[in-house]
mmCIF file of N, CA and C in Angstrom:
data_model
loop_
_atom_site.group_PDB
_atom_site.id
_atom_site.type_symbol
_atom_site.label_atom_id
_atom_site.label_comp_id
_atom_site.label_asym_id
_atom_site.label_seq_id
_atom_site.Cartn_x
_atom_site.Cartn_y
_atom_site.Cartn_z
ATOM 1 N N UNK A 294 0.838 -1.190 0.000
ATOM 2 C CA UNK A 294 0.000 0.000 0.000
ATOM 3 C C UNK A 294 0.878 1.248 0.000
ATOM 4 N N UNK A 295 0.516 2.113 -1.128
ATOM 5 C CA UNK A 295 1.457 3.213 -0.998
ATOM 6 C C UNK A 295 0.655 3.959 0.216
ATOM 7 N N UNK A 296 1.982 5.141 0.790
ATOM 8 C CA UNK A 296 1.616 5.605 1.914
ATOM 9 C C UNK A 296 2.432 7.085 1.655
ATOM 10 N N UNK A 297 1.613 8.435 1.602
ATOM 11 C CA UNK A 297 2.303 9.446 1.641
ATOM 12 C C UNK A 297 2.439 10.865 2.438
ATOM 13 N N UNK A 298 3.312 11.026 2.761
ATOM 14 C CA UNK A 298 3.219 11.820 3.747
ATOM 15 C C UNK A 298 3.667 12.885 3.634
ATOM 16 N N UNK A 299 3.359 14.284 3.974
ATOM 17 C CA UNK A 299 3.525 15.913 4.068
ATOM 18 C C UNK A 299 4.076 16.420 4.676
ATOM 19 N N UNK A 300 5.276 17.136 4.707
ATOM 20 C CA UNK A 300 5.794 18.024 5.620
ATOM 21 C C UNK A 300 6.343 19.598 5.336
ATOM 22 N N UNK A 301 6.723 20.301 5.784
ATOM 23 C CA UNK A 301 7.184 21.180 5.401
ATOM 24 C C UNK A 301 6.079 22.788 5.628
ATOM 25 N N UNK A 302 4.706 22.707 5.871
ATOM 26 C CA UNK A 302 3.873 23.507 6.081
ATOM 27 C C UNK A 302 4.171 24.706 7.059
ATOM 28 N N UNK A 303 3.779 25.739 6.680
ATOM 29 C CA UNK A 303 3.403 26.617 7.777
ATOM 30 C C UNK A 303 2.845 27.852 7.645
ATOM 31 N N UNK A 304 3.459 28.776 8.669
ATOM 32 C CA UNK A 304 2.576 30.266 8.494
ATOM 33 C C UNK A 304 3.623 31.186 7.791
ATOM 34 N N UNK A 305 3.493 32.085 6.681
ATOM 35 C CA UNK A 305 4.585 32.831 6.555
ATOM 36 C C UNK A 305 4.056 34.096 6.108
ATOM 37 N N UNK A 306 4.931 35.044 5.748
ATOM 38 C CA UNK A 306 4.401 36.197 4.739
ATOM 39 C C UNK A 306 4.257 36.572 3.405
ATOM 40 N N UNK A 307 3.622 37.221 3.342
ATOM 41 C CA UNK A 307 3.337 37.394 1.758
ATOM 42 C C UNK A 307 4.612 37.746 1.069
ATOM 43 N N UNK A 308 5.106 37.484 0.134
ATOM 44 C CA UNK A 308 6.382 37.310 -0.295
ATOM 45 C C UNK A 308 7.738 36.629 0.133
ATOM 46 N N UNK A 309 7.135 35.564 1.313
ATOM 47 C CA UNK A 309 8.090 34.426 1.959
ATOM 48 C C UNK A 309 8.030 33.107 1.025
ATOM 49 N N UNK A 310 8.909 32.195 1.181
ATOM 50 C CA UNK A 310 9.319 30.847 0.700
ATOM 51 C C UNK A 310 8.780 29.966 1.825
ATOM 52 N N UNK A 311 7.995 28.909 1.142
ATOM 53 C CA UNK A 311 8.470 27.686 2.004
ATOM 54 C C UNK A 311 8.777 26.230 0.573
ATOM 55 N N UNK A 312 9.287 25.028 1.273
ATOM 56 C CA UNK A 312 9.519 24.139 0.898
ATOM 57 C C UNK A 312 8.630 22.858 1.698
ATOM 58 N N UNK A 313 7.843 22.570 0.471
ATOM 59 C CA UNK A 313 6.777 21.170 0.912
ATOM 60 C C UNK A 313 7.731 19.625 0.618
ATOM 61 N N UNK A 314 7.586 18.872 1.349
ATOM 62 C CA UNK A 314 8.064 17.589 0.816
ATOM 63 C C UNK A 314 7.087 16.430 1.309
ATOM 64 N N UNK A 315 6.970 15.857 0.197
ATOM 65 C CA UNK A 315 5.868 14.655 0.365
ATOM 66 C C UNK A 315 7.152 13.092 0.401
ATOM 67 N N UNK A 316 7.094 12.527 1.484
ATOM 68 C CA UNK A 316 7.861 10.977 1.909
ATOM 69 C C UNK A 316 6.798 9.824 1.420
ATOM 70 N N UNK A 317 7.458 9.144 0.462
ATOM 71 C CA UNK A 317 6.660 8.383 -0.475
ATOM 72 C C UNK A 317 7.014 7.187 0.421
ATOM 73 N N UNK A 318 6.219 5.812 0.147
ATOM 74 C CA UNK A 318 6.654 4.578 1.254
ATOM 75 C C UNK A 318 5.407 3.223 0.328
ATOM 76 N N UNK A 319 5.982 2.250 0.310
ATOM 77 C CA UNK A 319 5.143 0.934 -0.376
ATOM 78 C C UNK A 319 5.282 1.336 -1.781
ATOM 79 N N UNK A 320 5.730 1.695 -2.438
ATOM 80 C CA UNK A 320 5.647 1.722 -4.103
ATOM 81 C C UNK A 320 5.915 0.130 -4.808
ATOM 82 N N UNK A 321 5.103 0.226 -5.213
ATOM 83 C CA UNK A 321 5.372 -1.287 -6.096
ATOM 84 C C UNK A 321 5.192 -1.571 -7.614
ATOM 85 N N UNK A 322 5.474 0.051 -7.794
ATOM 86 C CA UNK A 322 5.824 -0.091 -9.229
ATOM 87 C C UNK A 322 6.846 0.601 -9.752
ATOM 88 N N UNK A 323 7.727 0.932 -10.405
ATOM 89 C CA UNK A 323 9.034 1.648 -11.481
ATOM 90 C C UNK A 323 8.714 2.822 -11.131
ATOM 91 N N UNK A 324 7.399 3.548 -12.047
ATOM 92 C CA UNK A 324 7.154 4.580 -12.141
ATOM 93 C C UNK A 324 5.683 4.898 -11.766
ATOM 94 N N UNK A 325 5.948 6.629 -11.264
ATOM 95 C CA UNK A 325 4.552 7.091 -10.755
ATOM 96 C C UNK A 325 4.125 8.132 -11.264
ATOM 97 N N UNK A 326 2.875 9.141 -11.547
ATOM 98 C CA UNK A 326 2.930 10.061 -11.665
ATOM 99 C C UNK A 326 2.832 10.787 -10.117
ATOM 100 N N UNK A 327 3.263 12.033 -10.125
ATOM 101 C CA UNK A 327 3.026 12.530 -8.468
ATOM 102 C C UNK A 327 2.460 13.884 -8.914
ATOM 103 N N UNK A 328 1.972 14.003 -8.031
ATOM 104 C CA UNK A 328 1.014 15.920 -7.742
ATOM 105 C C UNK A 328 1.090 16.440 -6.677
ATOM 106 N N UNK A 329 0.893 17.746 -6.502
ATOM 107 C CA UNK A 329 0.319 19.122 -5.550
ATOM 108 C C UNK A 329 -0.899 19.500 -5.636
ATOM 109 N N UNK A 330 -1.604 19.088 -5.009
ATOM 110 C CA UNK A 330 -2.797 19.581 -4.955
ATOM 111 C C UNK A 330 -2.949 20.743 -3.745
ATOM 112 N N UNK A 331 -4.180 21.125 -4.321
ATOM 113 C CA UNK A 331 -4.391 22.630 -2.573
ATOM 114 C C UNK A 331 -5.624 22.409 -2.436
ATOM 115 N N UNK A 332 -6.301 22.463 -1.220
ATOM 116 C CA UNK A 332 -7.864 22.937 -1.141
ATOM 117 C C UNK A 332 -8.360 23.903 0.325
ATOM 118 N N UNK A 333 -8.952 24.682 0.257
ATOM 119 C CA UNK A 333 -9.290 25.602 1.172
ATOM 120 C C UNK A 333 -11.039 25.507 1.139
ATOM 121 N N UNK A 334 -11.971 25.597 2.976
ATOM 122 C CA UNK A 334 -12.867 25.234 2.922
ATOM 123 C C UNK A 334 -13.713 25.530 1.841
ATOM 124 N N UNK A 335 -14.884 24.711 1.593
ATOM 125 C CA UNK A 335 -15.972 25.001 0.989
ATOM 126 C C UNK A 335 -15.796 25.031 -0.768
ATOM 127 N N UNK A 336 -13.916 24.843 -1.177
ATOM 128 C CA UNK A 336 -13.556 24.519 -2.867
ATOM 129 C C UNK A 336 -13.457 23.132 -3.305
ATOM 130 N N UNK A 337 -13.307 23.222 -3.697
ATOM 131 C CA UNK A 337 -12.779 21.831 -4.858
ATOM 132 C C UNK A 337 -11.293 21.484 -4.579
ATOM 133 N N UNK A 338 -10.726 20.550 -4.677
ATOM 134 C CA UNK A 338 -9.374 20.529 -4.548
ATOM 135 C C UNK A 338 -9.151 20.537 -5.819
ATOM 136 N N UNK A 339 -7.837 21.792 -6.155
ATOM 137 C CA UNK A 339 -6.966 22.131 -7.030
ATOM 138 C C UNK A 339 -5.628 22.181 -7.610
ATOM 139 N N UNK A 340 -5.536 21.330 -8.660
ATOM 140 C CA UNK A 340 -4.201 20.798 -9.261
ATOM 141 C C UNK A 340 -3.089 21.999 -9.023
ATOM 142 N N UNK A 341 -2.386 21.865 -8.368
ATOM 143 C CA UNK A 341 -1.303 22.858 -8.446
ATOM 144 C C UNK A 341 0.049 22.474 -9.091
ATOM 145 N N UNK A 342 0.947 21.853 -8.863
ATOM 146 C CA UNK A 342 1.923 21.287 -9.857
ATOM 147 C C UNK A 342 2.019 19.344 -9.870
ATOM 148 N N UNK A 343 2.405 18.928 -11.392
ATOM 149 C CA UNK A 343 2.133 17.295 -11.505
ATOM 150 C C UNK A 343 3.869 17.235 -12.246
ATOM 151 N N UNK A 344 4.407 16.314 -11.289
ATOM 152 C CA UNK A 344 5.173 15.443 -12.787
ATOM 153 C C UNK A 344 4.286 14.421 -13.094
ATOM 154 N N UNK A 345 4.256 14.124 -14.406
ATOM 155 C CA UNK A 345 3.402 12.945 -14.927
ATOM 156 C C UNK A 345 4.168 12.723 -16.312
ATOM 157 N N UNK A 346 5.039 12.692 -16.412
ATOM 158 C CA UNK A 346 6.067 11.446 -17.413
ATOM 159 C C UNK A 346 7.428 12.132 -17.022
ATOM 160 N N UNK A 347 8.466 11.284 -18.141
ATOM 161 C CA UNK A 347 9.539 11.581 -18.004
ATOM 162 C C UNK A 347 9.972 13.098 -18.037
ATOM 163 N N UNK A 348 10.654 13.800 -16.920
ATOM 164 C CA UNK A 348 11.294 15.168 -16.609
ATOM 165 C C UNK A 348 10.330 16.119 -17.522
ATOM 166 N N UNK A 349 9.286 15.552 -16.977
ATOM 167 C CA UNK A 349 7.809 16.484 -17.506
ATOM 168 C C UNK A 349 6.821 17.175 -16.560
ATOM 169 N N UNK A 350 6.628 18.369 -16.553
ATOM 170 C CA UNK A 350 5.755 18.559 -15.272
ATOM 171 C C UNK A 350 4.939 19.757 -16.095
ATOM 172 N N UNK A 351 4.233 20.100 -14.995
ATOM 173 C CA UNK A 351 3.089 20.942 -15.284
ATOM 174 C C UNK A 351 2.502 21.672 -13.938
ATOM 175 N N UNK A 352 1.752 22.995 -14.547
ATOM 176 C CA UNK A 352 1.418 23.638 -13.242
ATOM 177 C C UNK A 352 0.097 24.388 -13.558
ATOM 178 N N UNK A 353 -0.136 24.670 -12.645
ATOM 179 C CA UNK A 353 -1.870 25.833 -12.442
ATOM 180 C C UNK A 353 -0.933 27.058 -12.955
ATOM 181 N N UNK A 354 -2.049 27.551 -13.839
ATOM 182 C CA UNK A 354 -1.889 29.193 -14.336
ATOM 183 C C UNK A 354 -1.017 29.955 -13.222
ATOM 184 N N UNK A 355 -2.001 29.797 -11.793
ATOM 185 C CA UNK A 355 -1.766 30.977 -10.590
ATOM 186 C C UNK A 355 -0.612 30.527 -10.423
ATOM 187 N N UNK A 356 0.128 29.580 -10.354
ATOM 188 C CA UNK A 356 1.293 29.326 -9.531
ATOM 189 C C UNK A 356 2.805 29.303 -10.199
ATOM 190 N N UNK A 357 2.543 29.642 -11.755
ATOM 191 C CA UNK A 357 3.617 29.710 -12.699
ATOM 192 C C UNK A 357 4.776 30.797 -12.380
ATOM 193 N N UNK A 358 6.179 30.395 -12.343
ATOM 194 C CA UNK A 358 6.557 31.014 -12.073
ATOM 195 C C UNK A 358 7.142 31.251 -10.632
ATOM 196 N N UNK A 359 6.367 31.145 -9.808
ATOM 197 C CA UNK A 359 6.412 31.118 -8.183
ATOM 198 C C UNK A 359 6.612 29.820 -7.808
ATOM 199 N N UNK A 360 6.203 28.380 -8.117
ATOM 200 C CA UNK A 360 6.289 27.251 -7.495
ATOM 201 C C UNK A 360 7.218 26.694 -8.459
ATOM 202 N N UNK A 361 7.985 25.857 -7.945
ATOM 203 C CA UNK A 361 8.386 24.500 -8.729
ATOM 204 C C UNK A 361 8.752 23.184 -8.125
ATOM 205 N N UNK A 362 8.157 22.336 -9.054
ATOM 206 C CA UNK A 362 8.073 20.897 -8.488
ATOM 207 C C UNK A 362 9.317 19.753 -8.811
ATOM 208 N N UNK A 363 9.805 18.580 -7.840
ATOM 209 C CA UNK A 363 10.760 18.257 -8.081
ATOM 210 C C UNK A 363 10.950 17.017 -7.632
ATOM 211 N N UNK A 364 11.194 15.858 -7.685
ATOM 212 C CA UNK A 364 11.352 15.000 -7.004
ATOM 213 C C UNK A 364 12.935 14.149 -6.756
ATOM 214 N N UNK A 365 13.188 13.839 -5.620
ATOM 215 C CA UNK A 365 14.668 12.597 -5.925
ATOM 216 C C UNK A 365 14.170 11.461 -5.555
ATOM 217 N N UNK A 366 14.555 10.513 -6.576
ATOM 218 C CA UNK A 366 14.047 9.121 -6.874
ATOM 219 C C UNK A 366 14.705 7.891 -5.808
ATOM 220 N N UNK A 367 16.092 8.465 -5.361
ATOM 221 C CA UNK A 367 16.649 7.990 -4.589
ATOM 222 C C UNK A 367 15.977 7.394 -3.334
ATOM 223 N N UNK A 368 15.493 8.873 -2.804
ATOM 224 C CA UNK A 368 14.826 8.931 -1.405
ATOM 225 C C UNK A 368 13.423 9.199 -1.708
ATOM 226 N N UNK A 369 12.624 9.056 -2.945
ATOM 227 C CA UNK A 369 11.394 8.730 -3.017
ATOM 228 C C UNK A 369 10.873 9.913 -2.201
ATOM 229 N N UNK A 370 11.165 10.734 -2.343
ATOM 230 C CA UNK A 370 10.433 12.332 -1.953
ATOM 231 C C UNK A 370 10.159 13.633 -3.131
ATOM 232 N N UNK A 371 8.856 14.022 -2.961
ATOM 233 C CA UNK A 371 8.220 14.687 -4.161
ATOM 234 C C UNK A 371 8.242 16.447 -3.308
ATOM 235 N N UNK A 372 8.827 17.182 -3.920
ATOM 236 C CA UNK A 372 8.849 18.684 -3.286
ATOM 237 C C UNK A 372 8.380 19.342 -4.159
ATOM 238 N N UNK A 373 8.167 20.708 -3.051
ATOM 239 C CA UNK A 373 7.059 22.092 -4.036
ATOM 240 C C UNK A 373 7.900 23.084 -3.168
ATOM 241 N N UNK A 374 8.831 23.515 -3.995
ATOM 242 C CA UNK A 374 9.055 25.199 -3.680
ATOM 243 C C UNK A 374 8.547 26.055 -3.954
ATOM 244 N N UNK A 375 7.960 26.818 -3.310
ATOM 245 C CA UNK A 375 6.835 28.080 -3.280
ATOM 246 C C UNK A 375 7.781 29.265 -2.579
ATOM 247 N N UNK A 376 7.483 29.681 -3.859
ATOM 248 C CA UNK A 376 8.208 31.428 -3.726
ATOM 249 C C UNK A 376 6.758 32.433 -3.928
ATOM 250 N N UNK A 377 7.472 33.842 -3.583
ATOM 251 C CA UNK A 377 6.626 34.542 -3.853
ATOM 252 C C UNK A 377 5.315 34.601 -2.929
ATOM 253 N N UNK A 378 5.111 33.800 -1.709
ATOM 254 C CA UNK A 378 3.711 33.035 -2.028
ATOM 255 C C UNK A 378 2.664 34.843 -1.313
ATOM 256 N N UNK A 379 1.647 34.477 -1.755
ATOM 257 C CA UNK A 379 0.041 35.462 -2.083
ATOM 258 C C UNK A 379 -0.443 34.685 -0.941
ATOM 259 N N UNK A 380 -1.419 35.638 -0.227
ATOM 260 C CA UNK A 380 -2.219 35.095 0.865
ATOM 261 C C UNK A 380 -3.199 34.302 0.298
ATOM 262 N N UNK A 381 -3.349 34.288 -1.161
ATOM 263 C CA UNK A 381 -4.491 33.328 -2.382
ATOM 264 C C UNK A 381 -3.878 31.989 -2.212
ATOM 265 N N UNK A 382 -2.560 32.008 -1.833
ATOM 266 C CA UNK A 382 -1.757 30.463 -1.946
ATOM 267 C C UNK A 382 -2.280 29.557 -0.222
ATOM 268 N N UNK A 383 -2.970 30.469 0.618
ATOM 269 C CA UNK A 383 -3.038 29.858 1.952
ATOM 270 C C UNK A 383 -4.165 28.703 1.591
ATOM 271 N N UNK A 384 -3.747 27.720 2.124
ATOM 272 C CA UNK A 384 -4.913 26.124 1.929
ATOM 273 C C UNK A 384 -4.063 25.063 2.445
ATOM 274 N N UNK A 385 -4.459 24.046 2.888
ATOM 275 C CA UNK A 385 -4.472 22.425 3.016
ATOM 276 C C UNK A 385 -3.469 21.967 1.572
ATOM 277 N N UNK A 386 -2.434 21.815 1.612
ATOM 278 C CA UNK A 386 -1.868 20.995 0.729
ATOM 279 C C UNK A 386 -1.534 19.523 0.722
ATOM 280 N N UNK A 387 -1.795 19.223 -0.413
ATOM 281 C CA UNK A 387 -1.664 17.501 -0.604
ATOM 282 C C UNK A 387 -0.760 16.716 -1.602
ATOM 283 N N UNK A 388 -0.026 16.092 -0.822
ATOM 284 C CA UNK A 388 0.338 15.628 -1.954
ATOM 285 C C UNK A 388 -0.379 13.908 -2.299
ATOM 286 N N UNK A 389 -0.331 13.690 -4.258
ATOM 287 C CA UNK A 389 -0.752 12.482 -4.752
ATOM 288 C C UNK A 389 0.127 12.227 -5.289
ATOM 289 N N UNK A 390 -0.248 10.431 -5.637
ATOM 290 C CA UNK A 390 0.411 9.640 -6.463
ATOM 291 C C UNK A 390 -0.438 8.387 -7.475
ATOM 292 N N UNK A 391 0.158 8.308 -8.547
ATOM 293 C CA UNK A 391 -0.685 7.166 -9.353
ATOM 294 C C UNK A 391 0.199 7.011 -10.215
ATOM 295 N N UNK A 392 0.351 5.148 -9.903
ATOM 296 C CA UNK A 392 1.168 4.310 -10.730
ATOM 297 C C UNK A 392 1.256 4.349 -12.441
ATOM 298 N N UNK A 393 2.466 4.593 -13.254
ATOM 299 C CA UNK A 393 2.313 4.853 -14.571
ATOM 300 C C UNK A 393 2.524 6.087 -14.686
ATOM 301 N N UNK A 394 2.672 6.273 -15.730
ATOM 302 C CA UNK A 394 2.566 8.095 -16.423
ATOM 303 C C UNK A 394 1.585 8.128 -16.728
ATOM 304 N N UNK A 395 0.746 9.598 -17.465
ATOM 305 C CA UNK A 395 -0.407 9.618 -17.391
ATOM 306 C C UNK A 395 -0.056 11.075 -18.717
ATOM 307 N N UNK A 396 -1.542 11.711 -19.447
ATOM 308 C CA UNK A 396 -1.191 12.689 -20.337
ATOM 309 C C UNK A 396 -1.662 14.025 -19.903
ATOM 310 N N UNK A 397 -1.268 14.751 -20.488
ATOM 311 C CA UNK A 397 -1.340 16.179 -19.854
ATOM 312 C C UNK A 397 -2.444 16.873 -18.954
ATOM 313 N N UNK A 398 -3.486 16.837 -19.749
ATOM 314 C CA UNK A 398 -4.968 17.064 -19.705
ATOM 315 C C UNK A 398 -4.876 16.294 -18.108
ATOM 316 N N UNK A 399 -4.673 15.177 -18.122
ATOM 317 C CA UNK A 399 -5.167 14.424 -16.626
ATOM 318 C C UNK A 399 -4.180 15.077 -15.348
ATOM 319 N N UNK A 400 -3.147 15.331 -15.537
ATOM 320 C CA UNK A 400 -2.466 15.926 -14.796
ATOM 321 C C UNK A 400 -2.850 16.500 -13.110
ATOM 322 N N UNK A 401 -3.248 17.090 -13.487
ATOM 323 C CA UNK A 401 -3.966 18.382 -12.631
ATOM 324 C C UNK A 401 -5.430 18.222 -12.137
ATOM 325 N N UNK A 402 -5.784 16.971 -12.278
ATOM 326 C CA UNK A 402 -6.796 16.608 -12.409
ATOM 327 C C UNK A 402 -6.825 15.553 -10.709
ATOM 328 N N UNK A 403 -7.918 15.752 -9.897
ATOM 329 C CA UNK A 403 -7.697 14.683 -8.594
ATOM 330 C C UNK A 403 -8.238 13.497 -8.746
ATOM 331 N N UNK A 404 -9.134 13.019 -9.811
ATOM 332 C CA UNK A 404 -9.859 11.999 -10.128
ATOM 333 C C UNK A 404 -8.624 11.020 -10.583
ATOM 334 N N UNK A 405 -7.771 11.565 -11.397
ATOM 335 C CA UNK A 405 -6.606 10.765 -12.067
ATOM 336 C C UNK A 405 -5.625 10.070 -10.747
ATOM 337 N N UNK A 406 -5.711 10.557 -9.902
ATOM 338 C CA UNK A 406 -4.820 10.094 -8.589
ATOM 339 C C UNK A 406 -5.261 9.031 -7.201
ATOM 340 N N UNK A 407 -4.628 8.080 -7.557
ATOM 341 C CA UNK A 407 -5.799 7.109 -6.204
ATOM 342 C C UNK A 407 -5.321 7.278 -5.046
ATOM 343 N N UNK A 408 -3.577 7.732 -4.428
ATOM 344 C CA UNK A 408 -3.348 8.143 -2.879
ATOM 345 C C UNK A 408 -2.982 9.302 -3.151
ATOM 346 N N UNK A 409 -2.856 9.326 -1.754
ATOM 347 C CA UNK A 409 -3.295 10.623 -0.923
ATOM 348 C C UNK A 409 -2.336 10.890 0.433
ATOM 349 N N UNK A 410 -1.698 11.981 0.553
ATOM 350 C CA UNK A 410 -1.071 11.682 2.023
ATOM 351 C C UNK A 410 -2.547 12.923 2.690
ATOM 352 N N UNK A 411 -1.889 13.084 3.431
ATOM 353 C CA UNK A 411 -3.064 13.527 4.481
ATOM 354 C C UNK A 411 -3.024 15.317 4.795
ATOM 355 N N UNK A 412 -2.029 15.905 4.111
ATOM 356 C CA UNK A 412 -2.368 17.248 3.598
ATOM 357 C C UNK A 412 -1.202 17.728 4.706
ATOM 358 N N UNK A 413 -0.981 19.296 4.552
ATOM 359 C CA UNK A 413 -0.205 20.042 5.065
ATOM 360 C C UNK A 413 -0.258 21.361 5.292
ATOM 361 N N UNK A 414 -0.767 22.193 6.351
ATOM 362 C CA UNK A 414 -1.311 23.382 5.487
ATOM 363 C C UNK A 414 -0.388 24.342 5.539
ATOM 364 N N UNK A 415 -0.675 25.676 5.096
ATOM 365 C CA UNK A 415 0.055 26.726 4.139
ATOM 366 C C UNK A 415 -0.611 28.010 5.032
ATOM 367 N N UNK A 416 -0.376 28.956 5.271
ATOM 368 C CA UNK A 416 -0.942 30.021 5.570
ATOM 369 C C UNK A 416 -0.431 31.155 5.196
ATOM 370 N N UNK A 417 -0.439 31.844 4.496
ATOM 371 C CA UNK A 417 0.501 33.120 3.954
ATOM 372 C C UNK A 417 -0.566 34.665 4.534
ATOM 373 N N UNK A 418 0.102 35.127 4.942
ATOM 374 C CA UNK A 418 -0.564 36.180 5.749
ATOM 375 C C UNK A 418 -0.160 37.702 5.166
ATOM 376 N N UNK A 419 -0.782 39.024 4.808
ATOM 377 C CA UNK A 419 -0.445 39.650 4.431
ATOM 378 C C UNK A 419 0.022 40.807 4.881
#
């Protein structure tokens, strides 16, 4: 059973950095696609950055530029550097995973992803 877990969250200021890292655990396959998701009460949860094939990634409009996503395969940990961050960036972050690569369009998408670690939140204050 994959198992994933969040760290790195907190409170900062509007134009502060933080660094998210998701600790991946049970993989039982080669390759995965992985994501950032965000959700804040009462939304939808929203694709924020995906690798989903080879040294391929992708991101939400809002976060271009300011975030980037990264993983080492070694130690099976998936990161989100967030620069810049907007009190719009404060939410519950998550990170996913789903076995295989996957195509663009699905990316960003939470239906495409079957785990889940259990979120991390973000607070950017202005």
């Amino acid at each position: 059973q994959v198992q994933l877990q969040e760290s790195g969250g907190g409170s900062v200021q509007a134009g502060g950095s933080l660094r998210l890292s998701c600790a991946a655990s049970g993989y039982r396959h080669n390759r995965y696609s992985m994501a950032w998701f965000r959700q804040t009460p009462g939304k939808e949860r929203e694709g924020v950055a995906a690798i989903y094939s080879i040294e391929t990634d992708t991101y939400a409009d809002s976060v271009k530029g300011r975030f980037a996503i990264s993983q080492d395969d070694a130690k099976k940990t998936l990161y989100l550097q967030m620069n810049s961050l907007k009190p719009e960036d404060t939410a519950l972050y998550y990170c996913a995973a789903q076995p295989g690569y996957m195509l663009a369009f699905q990316a960003l998408r939470s239906g495409s992803y079957s785990y889940w670690g259990q979120g991390t939140q973000v607070t950017v204050s202005s």
